[in-house]
């Protein structure tokens, strides 16, 4: 008998305008000691399945059809008191963001002991002992001291270990892990995946991992179930699904994952999704507005952007006395150059100072020391706002989060027009609007989009709006700070293709910041690697990926999930 | 912790000094103390003598430092009208105001917090909907109207409760209390409710909004997924997190209960500081006004200090490690 069995599950969210079906006729089984992956893009219904199993659907969601069998016993529709004896005791759950899934006001011990005492008939001291051994099991050093600490005293990876300890502390038979490593850095992700694999092997639990990341699937799962808009499109052993998928959606989804092993001209699109390849209208710089008033090729300088000994400090301990102040060196004597028309990639884990470098270059932060030279002029030496604005116009930034980087109260046309108006790049309002329409056309949204508000667009479309806004000042230099990390793979492929096309047509110079090595490999000409605020290696992309010189770079490359080698094995 | 409190105390001292400066400035700019004290037939020489005796010929800095030193010792001068030391007047009135406002703060919290929690947990029940409608009425009705309605209904028509004053008070020497006699308690009921209604509705709405926010967080979902009981989730996990931001506002509200009980005190003729202050304004009795200002400033500073310390004990994230 399978440990967990889902039969004909259907989840609906009734609303005034009819009911939305989030999950349709899902069937699967899970054995003990097995790791099943559920993969799909956002909106596929992956998390809904996990919530439905535990009876934790957000109202008004209901499981309208189907059965959940745990050890052959039907557990859906149980009264809440009985369900509570299953949650945590027989089925544990791990959440995505370790920073928010622990109660900030309680020590780790209080949270563990409470959970243990509810499910296992333990006394206070016994529960305490058990809690410490749980922390030890998930690899937290000095568990007897650390247990007294509060969640904010742990790093992200350590917190996820605590979350895992909490889900495992009552010895459940099944673990549901909802995007357990999405919020973590690659090196931490590797450790957590290792830990989960080890725990499954040692305790024999059955685990379901929900993820959008094919890399995670290939690393850890025995079997995979692929979902698309509420339907299961394919289920099978990992090697089969990744190496030789039957369904066209699976095939195109896998091909859209940026390859780490070689560089390709363009990103393959997920053709299965309708309108995936919104045609992009090519731009001829010779007669286009975007090409006007630019001295193409006329630059006398070898480098368009040079950063020299850049340094940035944040005060961590304030004090009236200079000697007692403490600083964090976010950027520590970083130097690099970017040639006109070149794309430089900046790679590093969170906290390595990548984004700080971007902000220093475009003037959001003032450097503590060092120079930013743009086309021969040291920007840090400029005094007046007017002088700075001349250069500000020439460099633009695209941010990571498409939801918070657009003003929700402005129409899209005004968002894109704002920089044109500010820098007085057009003579009349009519001209401004014509330019805006044209720009929206070029990024594949169509001029009609201008009348709408940002919330009417999806994440990928919003990122297109950000790109149109960045282009509106006719920039020469574009800084992209993780432009696709908040997007699904299929959308990521579209956005990266768009950026590549625009870069070629407009001969843009780019600084491309990302933690995602495969993406970097596809997009960048040269790569610089940062760690703890320092630049550790800089090389041509292909050289860096083939023969990394620095130990840390090699380490990062090794951790990079290699999805495509899996099928070849 | 000690360092933290030390810094707060230092800031509090600065605030108090600023308030003192304003209170002191009132003597300089609001009316002329000499003509306030002197009658029509006082001679110029007598006026000069009075001026000298009041220290009005000294430099402003000297006068201010004398004012501060006196204020620290509880010496606020003599009321112009009543010719009684202001200190005695305040000592007589302060217990009445403090008892009234503490009582209504207690009422507001005792009713407001459970109601806020209830309406957040059972968002769609008819009971929470009617609570919310009632709270809307409570928040929009002016205090004096509530007071007058209560007097009309329970005082005049039903004749259950006294309509004015504190009732019998017991003098403990340094403090006169109405909490030891039946008539004192009965007199307290209506003013306390009147004063509490607005605070109560504010607390209900605040707790509800904040709690709904907390209930959406991941750690509450995770607690549910671990099978913790609803009671533990609602109270020991959600409510405690709700209180962190709410404490500040509740603290400020209690401060304003003490400071601005004026309307309620007028309606019920409650012999508290608010009534004293209103009379002082009418008669341009500057020593009382400035003492009142200082005292209210002090009350706010003390409450803020308590709120900060509470913050510090509730939220471990504020305890910065060395």
Coordinates of N, CA and C in Angstrom, one line a residue, chain A residues 125-306:
Chain A
X125 N 11.3 18.4 30.2 CA 12.8 18.2 30.0 C 13.0 17.2 28.9
X126 N 12.1 16.2 28.8 CA 12.3 15.2 27.7 C 12.1 15.9 26.4
X127 N 11.1 16.8 26.3 CA 10.9 17.5 25.0 C 12.1 18.4 24.7
X128 N 12.7 19.0 25.7 CA 13.9 19.8 25.5 C 15.0 19.0 25.0
X129 N 15.2 17.8 25.5 CA 16.3 16.9 25.1 C 16.1 16.5 23.6
X130 N 14.8 16.2 23.3 CA 14.4 15.8 22.0 C 14.7 17.0 21.0
X131 N 14.4 18.2 21.4 CA 14.5 19.4 20.6 C 16.0 19.6 20.2
X132 N 16.9 19.4 21.3 CA 18.3 19.6 21.0 C 18.8 18.5 20.0
X133 N 18.3 17.3 20.2 CA 18.8 16.2 19.3 C 18.3 16.5 17.9
X134 N 17.1 17.1 17.8 CA 16.6 17.4 16.4 C 17.5 18.4 15.7
X135 N 17.9 19.5 16.5 CA 18.8 20.5 15.9 C 20.1 19.9 15.5
X136 N 20.6 19.0 16.3 CA 21.8 18.3 16.0 C 21.7 17.5 14.7
X137 N 20.5 16.9 14.6 CA 20.3 16.0 13.4 C 20.2 16.9 12.1
X138 N 19.7 18.1 12.2 CA 19.7 18.9 11.0 C 21.0 19.7 10.8
X139 N 22.0 19.5 11.6 CA 23.3 20.1 11.4 C 23.5 21.5 11.9
X140 N 22.9 21.8 13.1 CA 23.1 23.1 13.7 C 24.2 22.9 14.7
X141 N 25.3 23.6 14.6 CA 26.4 23.4 15.6 C 26.0 24.0 16.9
X142 N 26.6 23.5 18.0 CA 26.3 23.9 19.4 C 24.8 23.9 19.6
X143 N 24.1 22.9 19.4 CA 22.6 22.9 19.5 C 22.1 23.3 20.9
X144 N 22.9 22.9 22.0 CA 22.4 23.3 23.3 C 22.5 24.8 23.6
X145 N 23.4 25.5 22.9 CA 23.4 26.9 23.1 C 22.5 27.6 22.1
X146 N 22.6 27.2 20.9 CA 21.8 27.8 19.9 C 20.3 27.7 20.1
X147 N 19.8 26.7 20.8 CA 18.4 26.5 21.0 C 17.8 27.7 21.8
X148 N 18.6 28.4 22.6 CA 18.1 29.5 23.4 C 18.0 30.8 22.5
X149 N 18.4 30.7 21.3 CA 18.4 31.9 20.5 C 17.1 32.2 19.8
X150 N 16.9 33.4 19.3 CA 15.7 33.8 18.6 C 16.0 33.7 17.1
X151 N 14.9 33.5 16.3 CA 15.1 33.3 14.8 C 16.1 34.4 14.2
X152 N 16.0 35.6 14.6 CA 16.8 36.6 13.9 C 18.3 36.5 14.1
X153 N 18.6 35.6 15.0 CA 20.0 35.4 15.3 C 20.6 34.3 14.4
X154 N 19.8 33.8 13.5 CA 20.3 32.7 12.6 C 20.4 33.3 11.2
X155 N 21.3 32.7 10.4 CA 21.3 33.1 9.0 C 20.2 32.4 8.2
X156 N 20.0 32.8 7.0 CA 18.9 32.2 6.2 C 19.0 30.7 6.1
X157 N 20.2 30.1 5.8 CA 20.3 28.7 5.7 C 20.1 28.0 7.0
X158 N 20.6 28.6 8.1 CA 20.4 28.0 9.4 C 18.9 28.0 9.8
X159 N 18.2 29.1 9.4 CA 16.8 29.1 9.8 C 16.1 28.0 9.0
X160 N 16.5 27.8 7.8 CA 15.7 26.7 7.0 C 16.0 25.4 7.7
X161 N 17.2 25.2 8.3 CA 17.5 24.0 9.0 C 16.5 23.9 10.3
X162 N 16.3 25.0 10.9 CA 15.4 25.0 12.1 C 14.0 24.7 11.6
X163 N 13.6 25.3 10.5 CA 12.3 24.9 10.0 C 12.2 23.5 9.7
X164 N 13.2 22.9 9.1 CA 13.2 21.4 8.9 C 13.1 20.7 10.2
X165 N 13.9 21.1 11.2 CA 13.8 20.4 12.5 C 12.4 20.5 13.0
X166 N 11.8 21.6 12.9 CA 10.4 21.8 13.4 C 9.4 20.9 12.7
X167 N 9.6 20.7 11.4 CA 8.7 19.8 10.6 C 8.9 18.4 10.9
X168 N 10.2 18.0 11.3 CA 10.5 16.6 11.6 C 10.4 16.2 13.0
X169 N 10.2 17.2 13.9 CA 10.3 16.8 15.4 C 9.3 15.8 15.9
X170 N 8.2 15.7 15.2 CA 7.3 14.7 15.7 C 7.3 13.4 14.9
X171 N 8.4 13.2 14.2 CA 8.6 12.0 13.4 C 7.5 11.7 12.4
X172 N 7.2 12.7 11.5 CA 6.1 12.5 10.6 C 6.5 11.4 9.5
X173 N 5.4 10.9 8.8 CA 5.7 9.9 7.8 C 5.9 10.5 6.4
X174 N 5.3 11.7 6.3 CA 5.3 12.4 5.0 C 5.8 13.9 5.2
X175 N 6.7 14.4 4.4 CA 7.1 15.8 4.4 C 6.7 16.5 3.1
X176 N 6.0 17.6 3.2 CA 5.7 18.4 2.0 C 6.6 19.6 2.1
X177 N 7.5 19.7 1.1 CA 8.4 20.9 1.1 C 8.0 21.8 -0.1
X178 N 7.5 23.0 0.3 CA 7.1 23.9 -0.7 C 8.2 24.9 -1.1
X179 N 8.8 24.7 -2.2 CA 10.0 25.6 -2.6 C 11.0 25.8 -1.5
X180 N 11.5 24.6 -1.0 CA 12.3 24.8 0.3 C 13.6 25.5 0.1
X181 N 14.1 25.7 -1.2 CA 15.4 26.3 -1.3 C 15.4 27.5 -2.2
X182 N 14.2 27.9 -2.6 CA 14.1 29.0 -3.6 C 14.7 30.3 -3.0
X183 N 14.5 30.6 -1.7 CA 15.0 31.8 -1.2 C 16.4 31.8 -0.8
X184 N 17.1 30.7 -1.1 CA 18.5 30.5 -0.6 C 19.6 30.7 -1.7
X185 N 20.8 31.0 -1.3 CA 21.9 31.0 -2.2 C 22.3 29.6 -2.7
X186 N 23.0 29.5 -3.8 CA 23.3 28.2 -4.4 C 24.0 27.3 -3.4
X187 N 25.0 27.9 -2.7 CA 25.8 27.0 -1.8 C 25.0 26.5 -0.7
X188 N 24.1 27.4 -0.1 CA 23.2 27.0 0.9 C 22.2 26.0 0.4
X189 N 21.7 26.3 -0.8 CA 20.8 25.3 -1.4 C 21.3 23.9 -1.5
X190 N 22.6 23.8 -1.9 CA 23.2 22.5 -2.0 C 23.2 21.8 -0.7
X191 N 23.6 22.6 0.4 CA 23.6 22.0 1.7 C 22.2 21.5 2.2
X192 N 21.2 22.4 1.9 CA 19.9 22.0 2.4 C 19.4 20.8 1.6
X193 N 19.7 20.7 0.3 CA 19.2 19.5 -0.5 C 19.9 18.3 0.0
X194 N 21.2 18.4 0.4 CA 22.0 17.3 0.9 C 21.3 16.8 2.2
X195 N 21.0 17.8 3.1 CA 20.4 17.5 4.3 C 19.0 16.7 4.1
X196 N 18.2 17.2 3.2 CA 16.9 16.6 3.0 C 17.1 15.2 2.5
X197 N 18.0 15.0 1.6 CA 18.3 13.7 1.0 C 18.7 12.7 2.1
X198 N 19.6 13.2 3.0 CA 20.1 12.4 4.1 C 19.0 12.0 5.0
X199 N 18.1 13.0 5.4 CA 17.0 12.7 6.3 C 16.1 11.7 5.8
X200 N 15.8 11.8 4.5 CA 14.9 10.8 3.8 C 15.5 9.4 3.9
X201 N 16.8 9.4 3.7 CA 17.4 8.1 3.7 C 17.4 7.5 5.1
X202 N 17.7 8.4 6.1 CA 17.9 7.9 7.5 C 16.5 7.5 8.1
X203 N 15.5 8.4 7.9 CA 14.2 8.2 8.6 C 13.2 7.5 7.8
X204 N 13.4 7.4 6.5 CA 12.5 6.7 5.6 C 11.2 7.4 5.4
X205 N 11.1 8.7 5.6 CA 9.9 9.4 5.3 C 9.7 9.5 3.8
X206 N 8.5 9.8 3.4 CA 8.2 10.1 2.0 C 8.2 11.6 1.9
X207 N 8.8 12.1 0.8 CA 8.9 13.6 0.7 C 8.4 14.1 -0.6
X208 N 7.6 15.1 -0.6 CA 7.1 15.8 -1.8 C 7.8 17.1 -1.9
X209 N 8.5 17.4 -3.0 CA 9.2 18.7 -3.1 C 8.5 19.4 -4.2
X210 N 8.0 20.6 -3.9 CA 7.3 21.5 -4.9 C 8.3 22.5 -5.3
X211 N 8.5 22.7 -6.6 CA 9.5 23.6 -7.0 C 9.3 24.1 -8.4
X212 N 9.8 25.2 -8.8 CA 9.8 25.6 -10.2 C 11.1 25.4 -10.8
X213 N 12.1 24.9 -10.0 CA 13.5 24.8 -10.5 C 13.8 23.4 -10.9
X214 N 14.0 23.3 -12.2 CA 14.4 22.0 -12.8 C 15.7 21.5 -12.2
X215 N 16.6 22.4 -11.8 CA 17.9 22.0 -11.2 C 17.7 21.2 -9.9
X216 N 16.8 21.7 -9.1 CA 16.5 21.1 -7.8 C 15.9 19.7 -8.1
X217 N 15.0 19.6 -9.0 CA 14.4 18.3 -9.4 C 15.5 17.3 -9.8
X218 N 16.4 17.7 -10.6 CA 17.4 16.8 -11.1 C 18.4 16.4 -10.0
X219 N 18.5 17.3 -9.0 CA 19.5 17.0 -7.9 C 18.9 15.9 -7.0
X220 N 17.6 16.0 -6.7 CA 17.2 15.2 -5.5 C 16.0 14.3 -5.7
X221 N 15.2 14.5 -6.8 CA 14.0 13.7 -6.9 C 14.1 12.3 -7.5
X222 N 13.3 11.4 -7.0 CA 13.3 10.1 -7.7 C 12.3 10.1 -8.8
X223 N 11.1 10.7 -8.5 CA 10.1 10.8 -9.6 C 9.7 12.2 -9.7
X224 N 9.1 12.6 -10.9 CA 8.7 14.0 -11.1 C 7.3 14.0 -11.6
X225 N 6.5 15.0 -11.2 CA 5.2 15.2 -11.8 C 5.2 16.6 -12.3
X226 N 4.9 16.8 -13.6 CA 4.9 18.1 -14.2 C 3.5 18.7 -14.3
X227 N 3.3 19.9 -13.8 CA 2.0 20.5 -13.9 C 1.9 21.7 -14.7
X228 N 0.8 21.9 -15.4 CA 0.6 23.1 -16.2 C -0.8 23.6 -16.0
X229 N -1.0 24.8 -15.4 CA -2.3 25.4 -15.2 C -3.3 24.4 -14.6
X230 N -3.0 23.8 -13.5 CA -3.9 22.9 -12.8 C -4.0 21.5 -13.3
X231 N -3.3 21.2 -14.4 CA -3.4 19.8 -14.9 C -2.0 19.1 -14.7
X232 N -2.1 17.8 -14.4 CA -0.8 17.1 -14.5 C -0.6 16.7 -15.9
X233 N 0.6 17.2 -16.5 CA 0.8 16.8 -17.9 C 1.6 15.6 -18.0
X234 N 2.4 15.2 -17.0 CA 3.3 14.1 -17.2 C 3.8 13.7 -15.8
X235 N 3.9 12.4 -15.6 CA 4.6 11.9 -14.3 C 5.5 10.7 -14.7
X236 N 6.6 10.7 -14.1 CA 7.6 9.6 -14.4 C 8.9 9.7 -13.6
X237 N 9.8 8.8 -13.8 CA 11.1 8.8 -13.1 C 11.8 10.1 -13.6
X238 N 12.6 10.7 -12.7 CA 13.3 11.9 -13.0 C 14.1 11.8 -14.3
X239 N 14.9 10.7 -14.4 CA 15.8 10.6 -15.6 C 15.0 10.6 -16.9
X240 N 13.8 9.9 -16.8 CA 13.0 9.9 -18.0 C 12.4 11.2 -18.4
X241 N 11.9 11.9 -17.4 CA 11.2 13.2 -17.6 C 12.2 14.2 -18.1
X242 N 13.4 14.3 -17.5 CA 14.4 15.3 -17.8 C 15.1 14.9 -19.1
X243 N 15.3 13.6 -19.4 CA 16.1 13.2 -20.5 C 15.2 13.0 -21.8
X244 N 14.0 12.5 -21.6 CA 13.2 12.1 -22.7 C 11.8 12.3 -22.5
X245 N 11.3 13.6 -22.3 CA 9.9 13.8 -21.9 C 9.0 13.5 -23.1
X246 N 7.8 13.1 -22.7 CA 6.8 12.8 -23.8 C 6.0 14.0 -24.2
X247 N 5.6 14.8 -23.1 CA 4.7 15.9 -23.4 C 5.4 17.1 -24.0
X248 N 4.8 17.8 -24.9 CA 5.5 19.0 -25.5 C 5.7 20.1 -24.5
X249 N 4.8 20.2 -23.5 CA 5.1 21.3 -22.5 C 6.3 21.0 -21.7
X250 N 6.5 19.7 -21.2 CA 7.7 19.4 -20.5 C 8.9 19.6 -21.3
X251 N 8.8 19.2 -22.6 CA 10.0 19.4 -23.5 C 10.4 20.8 -23.6
X252 N 9.4 21.7 -23.8 CA 9.8 23.1 -24.0 C 10.2 23.8 -22.7
X253 N 9.6 23.3 -21.6 CA 9.9 23.9 -20.3 C 11.4 23.5 -20.0
X254 N 11.8 22.3 -20.3 CA 13.2 21.9 -20.0 C 14.1 22.7 -21.0
X255 N 13.7 22.9 -22.2 CA 14.6 23.5 -23.1 C 14.8 25.0 -22.8
X256 N 13.8 25.6 -22.1 CA 13.8 27.0 -21.8 C 14.8 27.3 -20.6
X257 N 15.1 26.2 -19.8 CA 16.1 26.5 -18.7 C 17.4 26.8 -19.3
X258 N 18.0 28.0 -18.9 CA 19.2 28.4 -19.5 C 20.3 27.3 -19.3
X259 N 21.0 27.0 -20.4 CA 22.0 25.9 -20.3 C 23.3 26.4 -19.7
X260 N 23.8 25.6 -18.8 CA 25.0 26.0 -18.2 C 26.3 25.5 -18.9
X261 N 26.1 24.5 -19.8 CA 27.2 23.9 -20.4 C 27.7 24.5 -21.7
X262 N 26.9 25.2 -22.4 CA 27.4 25.9 -23.6 C 26.5 27.1 -23.9
X263 N 27.2 28.0 -24.7 CA 26.5 29.3 -25.0 C 25.6 29.1 -26.2
X264 N 24.4 29.7 -26.2 CA 23.6 29.6 -27.3 C 23.2 31.0 -27.8
X265 N 22.8 31.1 -29.0 CA 22.5 32.5 -29.6 C 21.3 33.1 -28.9
X266 N 20.2 32.3 -28.8 CA 19.0 32.8 -28.2 C 18.5 31.8 -27.2
X267 N 17.6 32.2 -26.3 CA 17.0 31.3 -25.4 C 15.8 30.6 -26.1
X268 N 15.7 29.3 -26.0 CA 14.6 28.6 -26.6 C 13.3 29.0 -25.8
X269 N 12.2 29.3 -26.5 CA 11.0 29.7 -25.9 C 10.2 28.5 -25.5
X270 N 9.3 28.7 -24.6 CA 8.3 27.6 -24.2 C 7.2 27.8 -25.2
X271 N 7.3 27.1 -26.3 CA 6.3 27.3 -27.4 C 5.0 26.8 -27.0
X272 N 4.9 25.9 -26.1 CA 3.6 25.3 -25.7 C 2.6 26.4 -25.2
X273 N 3.2 27.4 -24.5 CA 2.4 28.5 -24.0 C 2.0 29.5 -25.2
X274 N 0.7 29.7 -25.3 CA 0.3 30.6 -26.3 C 1.0 32.0 -26.2
X275 N 1.2 32.6 -27.4 CA 1.7 33.9 -27.4 C 3.1 34.0 -26.7
X276 N 3.8 32.9 -26.6 CA 5.1 33.0 -25.9 C 6.0 33.9 -26.6
X277 N 6.0 33.8 -27.9 CA 7.0 34.7 -28.6 C 6.4 35.9 -29.2
X278 N 5.9 36.8 -28.3 CA 5.4 38.1 -28.8 C 6.4 38.7 -29.7
X279 N 6.1 38.9 -31.0 CA 7.2 39.3 -31.9 C 7.7 40.7 -31.5
X280 N 9.0 40.9 -31.5 CA 9.6 42.1 -31.2 C 9.9 42.9 -32.4
X281 N 9.5 44.2 -32.5 CA 9.7 44.9 -33.7 C 11.1 45.4 -33.7
X282 N 11.9 45.1 -34.7 CA 13.3 45.5 -34.7 C 13.4 47.0 -34.9
X283 N 14.5 47.5 -34.3 CA 14.8 48.9 -34.4 C 16.0 49.1 -35.3
X284 N 15.9 50.1 -36.2 CA 17.1 50.5 -37.0 C 17.6 51.8 -36.4
X285 N 18.7 51.8 -35.7 CA 19.2 53.0 -35.0 C 19.5 54.2 -35.9
X286 N 19.7 53.9 -37.2 CA 20.1 55.0 -38.1 C 19.0 56.0 -38.2
X287 N 17.7 55.6 -38.3 CA 16.7 56.5 -38.5 C 15.7 56.6 -37.3
X288 N 15.9 55.8 -36.3 CA 15.0 55.8 -35.2 C 15.3 56.9 -34.1
X289 N 14.2 57.2 -33.4 CA 14.4 58.3 -32.3 C 15.5 57.8 -31.3
X290 N 15.5 56.5 -31.0 CA 16.4 56.1 -30.0 C 17.9 56.3 -30.5
X291 N 18.1 56.4 -31.8 CA 19.4 56.5 -32.3 C 19.9 58.0 -32.4
X292 N 18.9 58.9 -32.2 CA 19.2 60.3 -32.4 C 20.1 60.8 -31.2
X293 N 20.9 61.8 -31.6 CA 21.8 62.5 -30.6 C 22.6 61.5 -29.8
X294 N 23.2 60.5 -30.5 CA 24.1 59.7 -29.8 C 25.4 59.6 -30.7
X295 N 26.5 59.7 -30.1 CA 27.7 59.6 -30.9 C 28.2 58.2 -31.0
X296 N 27.5 57.4 -31.9 CA 27.9 56.0 -32.0 C 29.3 55.8 -32.5
X297 N 30.0 55.0 -31.9 CA 31.4 54.7 -32.4 C 32.3 56.0 -32.2
X298 N 31.7 57.1 -31.9 CA 32.5 58.3 -31.8 C 33.3 58.4 -30.5
X299 N 33.0 57.5 -29.6 CA 33.7 57.6 -28.3 C 35.2 57.4 -28.4
X300 N 35.9 58.4 -27.9 CA 37.4 58.3 -28.0 C 37.9 57.3 -27.0
X301 N 37.1 57.1 -25.9 CA 37.7 56.3 -24.8 C 37.6 54.8 -25.1
X302 N 38.6 54.1 -24.6 CA 38.6 52.7 -24.8 C 37.4 52.0 -24.0
X303 N 37.2 52.6 -22.8 CA 36.2 52.0 -21.9 C 35.0 53.1 -21.8
X304 N 33.8 52.5 -21.8 CA 32.7 53.5 -21.6 C 32.5 53.7 -20.1
X305 N 32.6 52.6 -19.3 CA 32.5 52.7 -17.8 C 33.7 52.1 -17.2
X306 N 34.3 52.9 -16.3 CA 35.4 52.3 -15.5 C 35.1 52.5 -14.0

